[in-house]
Amino acid sequence: MGKLDGRVAIVTGAAIGIGEGIASSLAKHGAKVVLSDRNKEVFETTRRLERKGYNVVGKLMDVTNFDQVTSVSKEIVHDFCRIDILVNNAGIGTVGLIERLTEEDITKTLEVNVKGVINCTRAVIQNMKANLYGKIINISSVTGVLVSDPGFSVYGASKGAIMGFSKSLAVEVGKYGITVNAILPGVIDTPMFNQGIKTSFSKPPLDVVKSLDKGIPLNRIGTTDEIGEVVSFLASEESRYITGTSITVDGGSTLSECAGLLLEGGLAGLGKN
Ligand SMILES: NC(=O)c1ccc[n+]([C@@H]2O[C@H](COP(=O)([O-])OP(=O)(O)OC[C@H]3O[C@@H](n4cnc5c(N)ncnc54)[C@H](O)[C@@H]3O)[C@@H](O)[C@H]2O)c1
């Protein structure tokens, strides 16, 4: 018996990265999972998960296209009768100093990272309300909510917006048995992360990862299945009294007040061990 047996889930941006990890974890725990993405690589990912014996279906869906999102949601309800779990994961990582970002960069980031979440939620909410059951899990970030770095102002704004949306929606739909929560991932090893370190640093990517690892109390960056397992918890009955909040999954990377000093050799007087 899996904790998600009989549940129907849709994951956005599931072709690669965290979305694939989430889809895999939900399916492992027994859910029927619709992997959706704007990229047709989603079908190859779906086949890979099918080969593991998971109950999965792939759909092409761009979260910024409300008509497409509505029609995919209708197909899922037609084929599987219901949608129990929505994971709003699709996102893009725009990095750049505020004066250098183009109008297009800004609009695209907000369209995918904020409007995309709203579109998918609008498309499934009637079905969840009718069933008096639903689990909505939004993938935000530690960036913009707990910490940030130069170049992340617009991305951070988009991820902060997800928190406001999750809390406000949780208040609105709680009486229908629907919970809404967010996950704040720290640094997770995905194509988005790897692209980011290639474009933002002149050092070889492996050296950047080693430096990052040193600043994380658990001494390593995270994996996509580590996000997937927390999503599965929020999608299950184990979390039934949790709504309108967030879980940080960052290996402790946002904890240190003196990370810079520690990286330079430690605080005076603490000694070595
Ligand atoms: N990787 C990290 O370190 C990290 C940290 C914090 C938060 N996040 C968040 O986690 C989520 C997934 O990130 P990732 O690192 O796996 O990214 P990724 O770039 O590796 O994968 C993102 C997926 O989303 C899809 N996608 C992008 N735009 C879409 C659209 N308009 N419609 C449908 N699909 C779309 C892409 O095709 C891709 O398959 C994002 O919301 C990201 O902001 C990532």
PDB file of C-alpha atoms and ligand atoms in Angstrom:
ATOM      1  CA  MET A   1       0.000   0.000   0.000  1.00  0.00           C
ATOM      2  CA  GLY A   2       1.370   3.388  -1.024  1.00  0.00           C
ATOM      3  CA  LYS A   3       0.385   6.574   0.823  1.00  0.00           C
ATOM      4  CA  LEU A   4      -0.909   8.066  -2.468  1.00  0.00           C
ATOM      5  CA  ASP A   5      -2.732   5.002  -3.827  1.00  0.00           C
ATOM      6  CA  GLY A   6      -5.754   5.996  -5.930  1.00  0.00           C
ATOM      7  CA  ARG A   7      -4.782   9.678  -6.131  1.00  0.00           C
ATOM      8  CA  VAL A   8      -4.498  11.544  -9.442  1.00  0.00           C
ATOM      9  CA  ALA A   9      -1.718  14.131  -9.669  1.00  0.00           C
ATOM     10  CA  ILE A  10      -0.518  16.626 -12.243  1.00  0.00           C
ATOM     11  CA  VAL A  11       3.022  18.014 -12.136  1.00  0.00           C
ATOM     12  CA  THR A  12       4.021  20.976 -14.300  1.00  0.00           C
ATOM     13  CA  GLY A  13       7.499  21.296 -15.781  1.00  0.00           C
ATOM     14  CA  ALA A  14       8.009  17.554 -15.314  1.00  0.00           C
ATOM     15  CA  ALA A  15      10.261  16.806 -18.322  1.00  0.00           C
ATOM     16  CA  ILE A  16      13.495  17.305 -16.377  1.00  0.00           C
ATOM     17  CA  GLY A  17      14.933  18.434 -13.051  1.00  0.00           C
ATOM     18  CA  ILE A  18      12.867  18.858  -9.906  1.00  0.00           C
ATOM     19  CA  GLY A  19       9.594  18.202 -11.794  1.00  0.00           C
ATOM     20  CA  GLU A  20      10.821  14.796 -12.909  1.00  0.00           C
ATOM     21  CA  GLY A  21      11.935  14.013  -9.334  1.00  0.00           C
ATOM     22  CA  ILE A  22       8.517  15.039  -7.999  1.00  0.00           C
ATOM     23  CA  ALA A  23       6.626  12.982 -10.601  1.00  0.00           C
ATOM     24  CA  SER A  24       8.782   9.954  -9.844  1.00  0.00           C
ATOM     25  CA  SER A  25       8.251  10.250  -6.079  1.00  0.00           C
ATOM     26  CA  LEU A  26       4.461  10.724  -6.325  1.00  0.00           C
ATOM     27  CA  ALA A  27       4.232   7.698  -8.643  1.00  0.00           C
ATOM     28  CA  LYS A  28       6.461   5.641  -6.342  1.00  0.00           C
ATOM     29  CA  HIS A  29       3.985   6.308  -3.523  1.00  0.00           C
ATOM     30  CA  GLY A  30       1.086   5.031  -5.657  1.00  0.00           C
ATOM     31  CA  ALA A  31      -0.391   8.095  -7.415  1.00  0.00           C
ATOM     32  CA  LYS A  32      -1.361   8.133 -11.066  1.00  0.00           C
ATOM     33  CA  VAL A  33       0.790  11.010 -12.322  1.00  0.00           C
ATOM     34  CA  VAL A  34       0.329  13.277 -15.321  1.00  0.00           C
ATOM     35  CA  LEU A  35       3.714  14.693 -16.287  1.00  0.00           C
ATOM     36  CA  SER A  36       3.187  17.952 -18.150  1.00  0.00           C
ATOM     37  CA  ASP A  37       5.704  20.246 -19.807  1.00  0.00           C
ATOM     38  CA  ARG A  38       6.006  22.645 -22.725  1.00  0.00           C
ATOM     39  CA  ASN A  39       8.966  20.546 -23.912  1.00  0.00           C
ATOM     40  CA  LYS A  40       8.256  17.283 -25.748  1.00  0.00           C
ATOM     41  CA  GLU A  41      11.091  15.629 -23.817  1.00  0.00           C
ATOM     42  CA  VAL A  42       8.277  15.007 -21.306  1.00  0.00           C
ATOM     43  CA  PHE A  43       7.255  11.940 -23.333  1.00  0.00           C
ATOM     44  CA  GLU A  44      10.720  10.372 -23.014  1.00  0.00           C
ATOM     45  CA  THR A  45      10.693  11.067 -19.255  1.00  0.00           C
ATOM     46  CA  THR A  46       7.235   9.485 -19.008  1.00  0.00           C
ATOM     47  CA  ARG A  47       8.464   6.378 -20.846  1.00  0.00           C
ATOM     48  CA  ARG A  48      11.429   6.176 -18.446  1.00  0.00           C
ATOM     49  CA  LEU A  49       9.105   6.221 -15.430  1.00  0.00           C
ATOM     50  CA  GLU A  50       6.746   3.724 -17.104  1.00  0.00           C
ATOM     51  CA  ARG A  51       9.666   1.329 -17.441  1.00  0.00           C
ATOM     52  CA  LYS A  52       9.994   1.489 -13.633  1.00  0.00           C
ATOM     53  CA  GLY A  53       6.412   0.206 -13.441  1.00  0.00           C
ATOM     54  CA  TYR A  54       4.868   3.576 -12.515  1.00  0.00           C
ATOM     55  CA  ASN A  55       1.371   4.700 -13.522  1.00  0.00           C
ATOM     56  CA  VAL A  56       2.201   7.825 -15.568  1.00  0.00           C
ATOM     57  CA  VAL A  57       0.965   9.795 -18.569  1.00  0.00           C
ATOM     58  CA  GLY A  58       2.719  12.591 -20.479  1.00  0.00           C
ATOM     59  CA  LYS A  59       1.029  15.779 -21.758  1.00  0.00           C
ATOM     60  CA  LEU A  60       2.355  18.785 -23.625  1.00  0.00           C
ATOM     61  CA  MET A  61       1.278  21.858 -21.685  1.00  0.00           C
ATOM     62  CA  ASP A  62       2.659  25.386 -21.507  1.00  0.00           C
ATOM     63  CA  VAL A  63       1.586  26.881 -18.166  1.00  0.00           C
ATOM     64  CA  THR A  64       1.414  30.377 -19.680  1.00  0.00           C
ATOM     65  CA  ASN A  65      -1.284  29.295 -22.139  1.00  0.00           C
ATOM     66  CA  PHE A  66      -4.515  29.295 -20.121  1.00  0.00           C
ATOM     67  CA  ASP A  67      -6.589  27.690 -22.909  1.00  0.00           C
ATOM     68  CA  GLN A  68      -4.125  24.819 -23.192  1.00  0.00           C
ATOM     69  CA  VAL A  69      -3.962  24.387 -19.409  1.00  0.00           C
ATOM     70  CA  THR A  70      -7.771  24.293 -19.224  1.00  0.00           C
ATOM     71  CA  SER A  71      -8.053  21.772 -22.004  1.00  0.00           C
ATOM     72  CA  VAL A  72      -5.382  19.442 -20.496  1.00  0.00           C
ATOM     73  CA  SER A  73      -7.146  19.649 -17.103  1.00  0.00           C
ATOM     74  CA  LYS A  74     -10.451  18.707 -18.771  1.00  0.00           C
ATOM     75  CA  GLU A  75      -8.786  15.736 -20.482  1.00  0.00           C
ATOM     76  CA  ILE A  76      -7.422  14.518 -17.128  1.00  0.00           C
ATOM     77  CA  VAL A  77     -10.823  14.799 -15.433  1.00  0.00           C
ATOM     78  CA  HIS A  78     -12.421  13.049 -18.427  1.00  0.00           C
ATOM     79  CA  ASP A  79      -9.878  10.198 -18.390  1.00  0.00           C
ATOM     80  CA  PHE A  80      -9.310   9.759 -14.631  1.00  0.00           C
ATOM     81  CA  CYS A  81     -12.470  11.369 -13.149  1.00  0.00           C
ATOM     82  CA  ARG A  82     -10.641  13.759 -10.828  1.00  0.00           C
ATOM     83  CA  ILE A  83      -7.543  15.781 -10.004  1.00  0.00           C
ATOM     84  CA  ASP A  84      -6.427  15.365  -6.379  1.00  0.00           C
ATOM     85  CA  ILE A  85      -2.938  16.851  -6.446  1.00  0.00           C
ATOM     86  CA  LEU A  86      -1.520  19.795  -8.403  1.00  0.00           C
ATOM     87  CA  VAL A  87       2.197  20.493  -8.194  1.00  0.00           C
ATOM     88  CA  ASN A  88       3.071  23.886  -9.675  1.00  0.00           C
ATOM     89  CA  ASN A  89       6.735  23.309 -10.429  1.00  0.00           C
ATOM     90  CA  ALA A  90       7.379  24.811 -13.893  1.00  0.00           C
ATOM     91  CA  GLY A  91       9.655  27.808 -13.592  1.00  0.00           C
ATOM     92  CA  ILE A  92      12.441  29.689 -15.298  1.00  0.00           C
ATOM     93  CA  GLY A  93      15.535  31.132 -13.680  1.00  0.00           C
ATOM     94  CA  THR A  94      16.258  34.595 -14.986  1.00  0.00           C
ATOM     95  CA  VAL A  95      19.471  36.107 -13.600  1.00  0.00           C
ATOM     96  CA  GLY A  96      20.708  39.647 -14.273  1.00  0.00           C
ATOM     97  CA  LEU A  97      21.299  43.011 -12.679  1.00  0.00           C
ATOM     98  CA  ILE A  98      18.022  44.939 -12.609  1.00  0.00           C
ATOM     99  CA  GLU A  99      19.151  47.633 -15.084  1.00  0.00           C
ATOM    100  CA  ARG A 100      20.328  44.995 -17.561  1.00  0.00           C
ATOM    101  CA  LEU A 101      17.235  42.781 -17.625  1.00  0.00           C
ATOM    102  CA  THR A 102      15.127  43.319 -20.717  1.00  0.00           C
ATOM    103  CA  GLU A 103      11.386  43.940 -20.762  1.00  0.00           C
ATOM    104  CA  GLU A 104      11.085  40.460 -22.294  1.00  0.00           C
ATOM    105  CA  ASP A 105      13.141  38.786 -19.493  1.00  0.00           C
ATOM    106  CA  ILE A 106      10.928  40.384 -16.859  1.00  0.00           C
ATOM    107  CA  THR A 107       7.595  39.621 -18.539  1.00  0.00           C
ATOM    108  CA  LYS A 108       8.595  36.019 -19.299  1.00  0.00           C
ATOM    109  CA  THR A 109       9.739  35.360 -15.719  1.00  0.00           C
ATOM    110  CA  LEU A 110       6.512  36.697 -14.233  1.00  0.00           C
ATOM    111  CA  GLU A 111       4.383  34.950 -16.908  1.00  0.00           C
ATOM    112  CA  VAL A 112       5.868  31.504 -16.199  1.00  0.00           C
ATOM    113  CA  ASN A 113       6.719  31.693 -12.493  1.00  0.00           C
ATOM    114  CA  VAL A 114       3.648  33.592 -11.270  1.00  0.00           C
ATOM    115  CA  LYS A 115       0.891  33.603 -13.910  1.00  0.00           C
ATOM    116  CA  GLY A 116       1.629  29.946 -14.766  1.00  0.00           C
ATOM    117  CA  VAL A 117       0.922  28.932 -11.151  1.00  0.00           C
ATOM    118  CA  ILE A 118      -2.306  30.950 -11.143  1.00  0.00           C
ATOM    119  CA  ASN A 119      -3.421  29.510 -14.513  1.00  0.00           C
ATOM    120  CA  CYS A 120      -2.955  25.887 -13.439  1.00  0.00           C
ATOM    121  CA  THR A 121      -4.646  26.492 -10.104  1.00  0.00           C
ATOM    122  CA  ARG A 122      -7.672  28.138 -11.775  1.00  0.00           C
ATOM    123  CA  ALA A 123      -7.954  25.219 -14.167  1.00  0.00           C
ATOM    124  CA  VAL A 124      -8.176  22.522 -11.447  1.00  0.00           C
ATOM    125  CA  ILE A 125      -9.871  24.298  -8.545  1.00  0.00           C
ATOM    126  CA  GLN A 126     -13.501  23.661  -9.582  1.00  0.00           C
ATOM    127  CA  ASN A 127     -12.878  19.933  -9.725  1.00  0.00           C
ATOM    128  CA  MET A 128     -11.147  19.942  -6.333  1.00  0.00           C
ATOM    129  CA  LYS A 129     -13.971  21.998  -4.790  1.00  0.00           C
ATOM    130  CA  ALA A 130     -16.588  19.629  -6.199  1.00  0.00           C
ATOM    131  CA  ASN A 131     -14.695  16.655  -4.703  1.00  0.00           C
ATOM    132  CA  LEU A 132     -14.133  18.472  -1.389  1.00  0.00           C
ATOM    133  CA  TYR A 133     -10.527  17.378  -1.660  1.00  0.00           C
ATOM    134  CA  GLY A 134      -7.305  18.802  -3.035  1.00  0.00           C
ATOM    135  CA  LYS A 135      -3.596  19.261  -2.397  1.00  0.00           C
ATOM    136  CA  ILE A 136      -1.883  22.154  -4.128  1.00  0.00           C
ATOM    137  CA  ILE A 137       1.891  22.337  -3.752  1.00  0.00           C
ATOM    138  CA  ASN A 138       3.762  25.297  -5.176  1.00  0.00           C
ATOM    139  CA  ILE A 139       7.502  25.200  -5.781  1.00  0.00           C
ATOM    140  CA  SER A 140       8.824  28.561  -4.639  1.00  0.00           C
ATOM    141  CA  SER A 141      12.479  29.016  -3.606  1.00  0.00           C
ATOM    142  CA  VAL A 142      14.642  30.141  -0.710  1.00  0.00           C
ATOM    143  CA  THR A 143      15.686  32.896  -3.158  1.00  0.00           C
ATOM    144  CA  GLY A 144      13.613  36.026  -2.679  1.00  0.00           C
ATOM    145  CA  VAL A 145      11.793  34.561   0.335  1.00  0.00           C
ATOM    146  CA  LEU A 146      14.611  33.850   2.810  1.00  0.00           C
ATOM    147  CA  VAL A 147      17.851  34.913   1.102  1.00  0.00           C
ATOM    148  CA  SER A 148      19.105  36.402  -2.149  1.00  0.00           C
ATOM    149  CA  ASP A 149      22.123  37.447  -4.189  1.00  0.00           C
ATOM    150  CA  PRO A 150      22.771  40.197  -6.749  1.00  0.00           C
ATOM    151  CA  GLY A 151      21.020  39.422 -10.029  1.00  0.00           C
ATOM    152  CA  PHE A 152      18.026  37.636  -8.545  1.00  0.00           C
ATOM    153  CA  SER A 153      15.618  40.540  -7.963  1.00  0.00           C
ATOM    154  CA  VAL A 154      12.997  39.596 -10.567  1.00  0.00           C
ATOM    155  CA  TYR A 155      13.307  35.833  -9.993  1.00  0.00           C
ATOM    156  CA  GLY A 156      13.113  36.519  -6.232  1.00  0.00           C
ATOM    157  CA  ALA A 157      10.019  38.678  -6.742  1.00  0.00           C
ATOM    158  CA  SER A 158       8.346  35.859  -8.680  1.00  0.00           C
ATOM    159  CA  LYS A 159       9.129  33.326  -5.956  1.00  0.00           C
ATOM    160  CA  GLY A 160       7.947  35.702  -3.203  1.00  0.00           C
ATOM    161  CA  ALA A 161       4.693  36.154  -5.098  1.00  0.00           C
ATOM    162  CA  ILE A 162       4.113  32.395  -4.916  1.00  0.00           C
ATOM    163  CA  MET A 163       4.184  32.608  -1.120  1.00  0.00           C
ATOM    164  CA  GLY A 164       1.549  35.367  -1.083  1.00  0.00           C
ATOM    165  CA  PHE A 165      -0.579  33.394  -3.514  1.00  0.00           C
ATOM    166  CA  SER A 166      -0.291  30.146  -1.514  1.00  0.00           C
ATOM    167  CA  LYS A 167      -1.249  31.756   1.795  1.00  0.00           C
ATOM    168  CA  SER A 168      -4.157  33.731   0.360  1.00  0.00           C
ATOM    169  CA  LEU A 169      -5.529  30.768  -1.569  1.00  0.00           C
ATOM    170  CA  ALA A 170      -5.202  28.496   1.490  1.00  0.00           C
ATOM    171  CA  VAL A 171      -7.579  30.819   3.348  1.00  0.00           C
ATOM    172  CA  GLU A 172     -10.022  30.835   0.444  1.00  0.00           C
ATOM    173  CA  VAL A 173     -10.269  27.096  -0.224  1.00  0.00           C
ATOM    174  CA  GLY A 174      -9.678  25.493   3.177  1.00  0.00           C
ATOM    175  CA  LYS A 175     -13.393  24.926   3.765  1.00  0.00           C
ATOM    176  CA  TYR A 176     -13.469  22.697   0.663  1.00  0.00           C
ATOM    177  CA  GLY A 177     -10.883  20.307   2.089  1.00  0.00           C
ATOM    178  CA  ILE A 178      -8.140  21.770  -0.090  1.00  0.00           C
ATOM    179  CA  THR A 179      -4.686  22.502   1.326  1.00  0.00           C
ATOM    180  CA  VAL A 180      -2.199  24.858  -0.322  1.00  0.00           C
ATOM    181  CA  ASN A 181       1.462  24.810   0.643  1.00  0.00           C
ATOM    182  CA  ALA A 182       4.815  25.794  -0.800  1.00  0.00           C
ATOM    183  CA  ILE A 183       8.255  24.267  -0.824  1.00  0.00           C
ATOM    184  CA  LEU A 184      11.358  26.429  -0.687  1.00  0.00           C
ATOM    185  CA  PRO A 185      14.201  24.472  -2.272  1.00  0.00           C
ATOM    186  CA  GLY A 186      17.780  25.541  -1.696  1.00  0.00           C
ATOM    187  CA  VAL A 187      20.391  24.605  -4.279  1.00  0.00           C
ATOM    188  CA  ILE A 188      19.255  21.488  -6.134  1.00  0.00           C
ATOM    189  CA  ASP A 189      21.229  19.691  -8.843  1.00  0.00           C
ATOM    190  CA  THR A 190      19.139  20.223 -12.012  1.00  0.00           C
ATOM    191  CA  PRO A 191      19.658  21.496 -15.574  1.00  0.00           C
ATOM    192  CA  MET A 192      18.478  24.969 -14.407  1.00  0.00           C
ATOM    193  CA  PHE A 193      21.108  25.019 -11.667  1.00  0.00           C
ATOM    194  CA  ASN A 194      23.856  23.725 -13.974  1.00  0.00           C
ATOM    195  CA  GLN A 195      23.004  26.295 -16.643  1.00  0.00           C
ATOM    196  CA  GLY A 196      23.049  29.005 -13.950  1.00  0.00           C
ATOM    197  CA  ILE A 197      26.549  28.157 -12.743  1.00  0.00           C
ATOM    198  CA  LYS A 198      27.885  27.979 -16.314  1.00  0.00           C
ATOM    199  CA  THR A 199      26.605  31.454 -17.178  1.00  0.00           C
ATOM    200  CA  SER A 200      27.260  33.177 -13.833  1.00  0.00           C
ATOM    201  CA  PHE A 201      30.788  31.977 -12.940  1.00  0.00           C
ATOM    202  CA  SER A 202      34.096  31.857 -14.784  1.00  0.00           C
ATOM    203  CA  LYS A 203      35.345  28.957 -12.581  1.00  0.00           C
ATOM    204  CA  PRO A 204      34.763  25.365 -13.804  1.00  0.00           C
ATOM    205  CA  PRO A 205      31.285  24.136 -12.705  1.00  0.00           C
ATOM    206  CA  LEU A 206      32.740  21.388 -10.470  1.00  0.00           C
ATOM    207  CA  ASP A 207      34.772  23.977  -8.511  1.00  0.00           C
ATOM    208  CA  VAL A 208      31.648  26.118  -8.076  1.00  0.00           C
ATOM    209  CA  VAL A 209      29.736  23.107  -6.741  1.00  0.00           C
ATOM    210  CA  LYS A 210      32.581  22.311  -4.302  1.00  0.00           C
ATOM    211  CA  SER A 211      32.504  25.903  -2.975  1.00  0.00           C
ATOM    212  CA  LEU A 212      28.724  25.759  -2.637  1.00  0.00           C
ATOM    213  CA  ASP A 213      28.916  22.433  -0.800  1.00  0.00           C
ATOM    214  CA  LYS A 214      31.254  24.000   1.786  1.00  0.00           C
ATOM    215  CA  GLY A 215      28.690  26.666   2.700  1.00  0.00           C
ATOM    216  CA  ILE A 216      25.887  24.144   3.302  1.00  0.00           C
ATOM    217  CA  PRO A 217      25.671  22.590   6.792  1.00  0.00           C
ATOM    218  CA  LEU A 218      24.824  19.184   5.269  1.00  0.00           C
ATOM    219  CA  ASN A 219      27.867  19.671   3.016  1.00  0.00           C
ATOM    220  CA  ARG A 220      26.242  19.080  -0.353  1.00  0.00           C
ATOM    221  CA  ILE A 221      23.685  20.454  -2.746  1.00  0.00           C
ATOM    222  CA  GLY A 222      20.303  18.696  -2.855  1.00  0.00           C
ATOM    223  CA  THR A 223      18.827  16.120  -5.221  1.00  0.00           C
ATOM    224  CA  THR A 224      15.531  16.216  -7.072  1.00  0.00           C
ATOM    225  CA  ASP A 225      14.146  13.173  -5.243  1.00  0.00           C
ATOM    226  CA  GLU A 226      14.736  14.976  -1.917  1.00  0.00           C
ATOM    227  CA  ILE A 227      12.246  17.606  -3.102  1.00  0.00           C
ATOM    228  CA  GLY A 228       9.973  14.853  -4.458  1.00  0.00           C
ATOM    229  CA  GLU A 229       9.727  13.157  -1.064  1.00  0.00           C
ATOM    230  CA  VAL A 230       8.647  16.379   0.673  1.00  0.00           C
ATOM    231  CA  VAL A 231       6.064  17.004  -2.059  1.00  0.00           C
ATOM    232  CA  SER A 232       4.748  13.461  -1.517  1.00  0.00           C
ATOM    233  CA  PHE A 233       4.414  14.192   2.206  1.00  0.00           C
ATOM    234  CA  LEU A 234       2.448  17.405   1.496  1.00  0.00           C
ATOM    235  CA  ALA A 235       0.316  15.490  -1.033  1.00  0.00           C
ATOM    236  CA  SER A 236      -0.525  12.754   1.472  1.00  0.00           C
ATOM    237  CA  GLU A 237      -2.849  12.450   4.451  1.00  0.00           C
ATOM    238  CA  GLU A 238       0.198  12.635   6.737  1.00  0.00           C
ATOM    239  CA  SER A 239       0.080  16.424   6.227  1.00  0.00           C
ATOM    240  CA  ARG A 240      -3.712  16.853   6.457  1.00  0.00           C
ATOM    241  CA  TYR A 241      -3.596  19.649   9.091  1.00  0.00           C
ATOM    242  CA  ILE A 242      -0.913  21.682   7.282  1.00  0.00           C
ATOM    243  CA  THR A 243      -1.976  24.540   5.020  1.00  0.00           C
ATOM    244  CA  GLY A 244      -0.847  28.016   3.999  1.00  0.00           C
ATOM    245  CA  THR A 245       2.745  27.422   4.960  1.00  0.00           C
ATOM    246  CA  SER A 246       6.068  26.383   3.486  1.00  0.00           C
ATOM    247  CA  ILE A 247       8.759  23.803   4.047  1.00  0.00           C
ATOM    248  CA  THR A 248      12.367  24.776   3.424  1.00  0.00           C
ATOM    249  CA  VAL A 249      14.427  21.970   1.865  1.00  0.00           C
ATOM    250  CA  ASP A 250      17.946  23.397   1.677  1.00  0.00           C
ATOM    251  CA  GLY A 251      20.347  21.240   3.713  1.00  0.00           C
ATOM    252  CA  GLY A 252      20.544  24.177   6.137  1.00  0.00           C
ATOM    253  CA  SER A 253      22.034  26.540   3.542  1.00  0.00           C
ATOM    254  CA  THR A 254      20.006  29.527   4.784  1.00  0.00           C
ATOM    255  CA  LEU A 255      20.914  29.081   8.465  1.00  0.00           C
ATOM    256  CA  SER A 256      24.331  30.642   8.899  1.00  0.00           C
ATOM    257  CA  GLU A 257      24.696  34.273   9.976  1.00  0.00           C
ATOM    258  CA  CYS A 258      28.444  34.224   9.383  1.00  0.00           C
ATOM    259  CA  ALA A 259      28.830  31.945   6.345  1.00  0.00           C
ATOM    260  CA  GLY A 260      31.337  34.317   4.691  1.00  0.00           C
ATOM    261  CA  LEU A 261      33.599  34.393   7.756  1.00  0.00           C
ATOM    262  CA  LEU A 262      33.373  30.646   8.237  1.00  0.00           C
ATOM    263  CA  LEU A 263      34.388  30.029   4.635  1.00  0.00           C
ATOM    264  CA  GLU A 264      37.443  32.210   5.191  1.00  0.00           C
ATOM    265  CA  GLY A 265      38.767  30.020   7.979  1.00  0.00           C
ATOM    266  CA  GLY A 266      36.308  30.066  10.848  1.00  0.00           C
ATOM    267  CA  LEU A 267      35.443  32.381  13.727  1.00  0.00           C
ATOM    268  CA  ALA A 268      38.312  33.255  16.070  1.00  0.00           C
ATOM    269  CA  GLY A 269      38.410  31.292  19.291  1.00  0.00           C
ATOM    270  CA  LEU A 270      36.279  28.336  18.236  1.00  0.00           C
ATOM    271  CA  GLY A 271      39.211  26.041  17.586  1.00  0.00           C
ATOM    272  CA  LYS A 272      39.294  23.235  15.058  1.00  0.00           C
ATOM    273  CA  ASN A 273      37.885  19.758  15.205  1.00  0.00           C
TER     274      ASN A 273
HETATM  275  N1  LIG B   1      17.292  23.954  -9.132  1.00  0.00           N
HETATM  276  C1  LIG B   1      17.292  24.721  -8.079  1.00  0.00           C
HETATM  277  O1  LIG B   1      18.329  24.887  -7.403  1.00  0.00           O
HETATM  278  C2  LIG B   1      16.007  25.398  -7.617  1.00  0.00           C
HETATM  279  C3  LIG B   1      16.038  26.050  -6.367  1.00  0.00           C
HETATM  280  C4  LIG B   1      14.868  26.654  -5.924  1.00  0.00           C
HETATM  281  C5  LIG B   1      13.711  26.605  -6.675  1.00  0.00           C
HETATM  282  N2  LIG B   1      13.711  25.972  -7.893  1.00  0.00           N
HETATM  283  C6  LIG B   1      12.448  25.951  -8.638  1.00  0.00           C
HETATM  284  O2  LIG B   1      12.104  24.616  -8.922  1.00  0.00           O
HETATM  285  C7  LIG B   1      11.387  24.559 -10.151  1.00  0.00           C
HETATM  286  C8  LIG B   1      12.051  23.569 -11.095  1.00  0.00           C
HETATM  287  O3  LIG B   1      13.392  24.003 -11.304  1.00  0.00           O
HETATM  288  P1  LIG B   1      14.478  23.099 -12.031  1.00  0.00           P
HETATM  289  O4  LIG B   1      15.782  23.477 -11.444  1.00  0.00           O
HETATM  290  O5  LIG B   1      14.059  21.689 -12.068  1.00  0.00           O
HETATM  291  O6  LIG B   1      14.400  23.740 -13.505  1.00  0.00           O
HETATM  292  P2  LIG B   1      14.770  23.104 -14.933  1.00  0.00           P
HETATM  293  O7  LIG B   1      15.048  24.246 -15.844  1.00  0.00           O
HETATM  294  O8  LIG B   1      15.819  22.083 -14.751  1.00  0.00           O
HETATM  295  O9  LIG B   1      13.382  22.436 -15.362  1.00  0.00           O
HETATM  296  C9  LIG B   1      12.243  23.251 -15.519  1.00  0.00           C
HETATM  297  C10 LIG B   1      11.211  22.536 -16.348  1.00  0.00           C
HETATM  298  O10 LIG B   1      10.098  23.442 -16.486  1.00  0.00           O
HETATM  299  C11 LIG B   1       9.709  23.455 -17.848  1.00  0.00           C
HETATM  300  N3  LIG B   1       9.065  24.721 -18.174  1.00  0.00           N
HETATM  301  C12 LIG B   1       9.628  25.953 -18.261  1.00  0.00           C
HETATM  302  N4  LIG B   1       8.721  26.848 -18.674  1.00  0.00           N
HETATM  303  C13 LIG B   1       7.549  26.180 -18.832  1.00  0.00           C
HETATM  304  C14 LIG B   1       6.259  26.549 -19.250  1.00  0.00           C
HETATM  305  N5  LIG B   1       5.987  27.805 -19.625  1.00  0.00           N
HETATM  306  N6  LIG B   1       5.295  25.610 -19.276  1.00  0.00           N
HETATM  307  C15 LIG B   1       5.570  24.328 -18.947  1.00  0.00           C
HETATM  308  N7  LIG B   1       6.780  23.903 -18.594  1.00  0.00           N
HETATM  309  C16 LIG B   1       7.768  24.823 -18.519  1.00  0.00           C
HETATM  310  C17 LIG B   1      10.997  23.234 -18.639  1.00  0.00           C
HETATM  311  O11 LIG B   1      10.714  22.769 -19.968  1.00  0.00           O
HETATM  312  C18 LIG B   1      11.687  22.201 -17.773  1.00  0.00           C
HETATM  313  O12 LIG B   1      11.298  20.897 -18.112  1.00  0.00           O
HETATM  314  C19 LIG B   1      11.355  25.987 -10.701  1.00  0.00           C
HETATM  315  O13 LIG B   1      10.127  26.598 -10.346  1.00  0.00           O
HETATM  316  C20 LIG B   1      12.511  26.649  -9.984  1.00  0.00           C
HETATM  317  O14 LIG B   1      12.340  28.038  -9.864  1.00  0.00           O
HETATM  318  C21 LIG B   1      14.845  25.373  -8.381  1.00  0.00           C
END
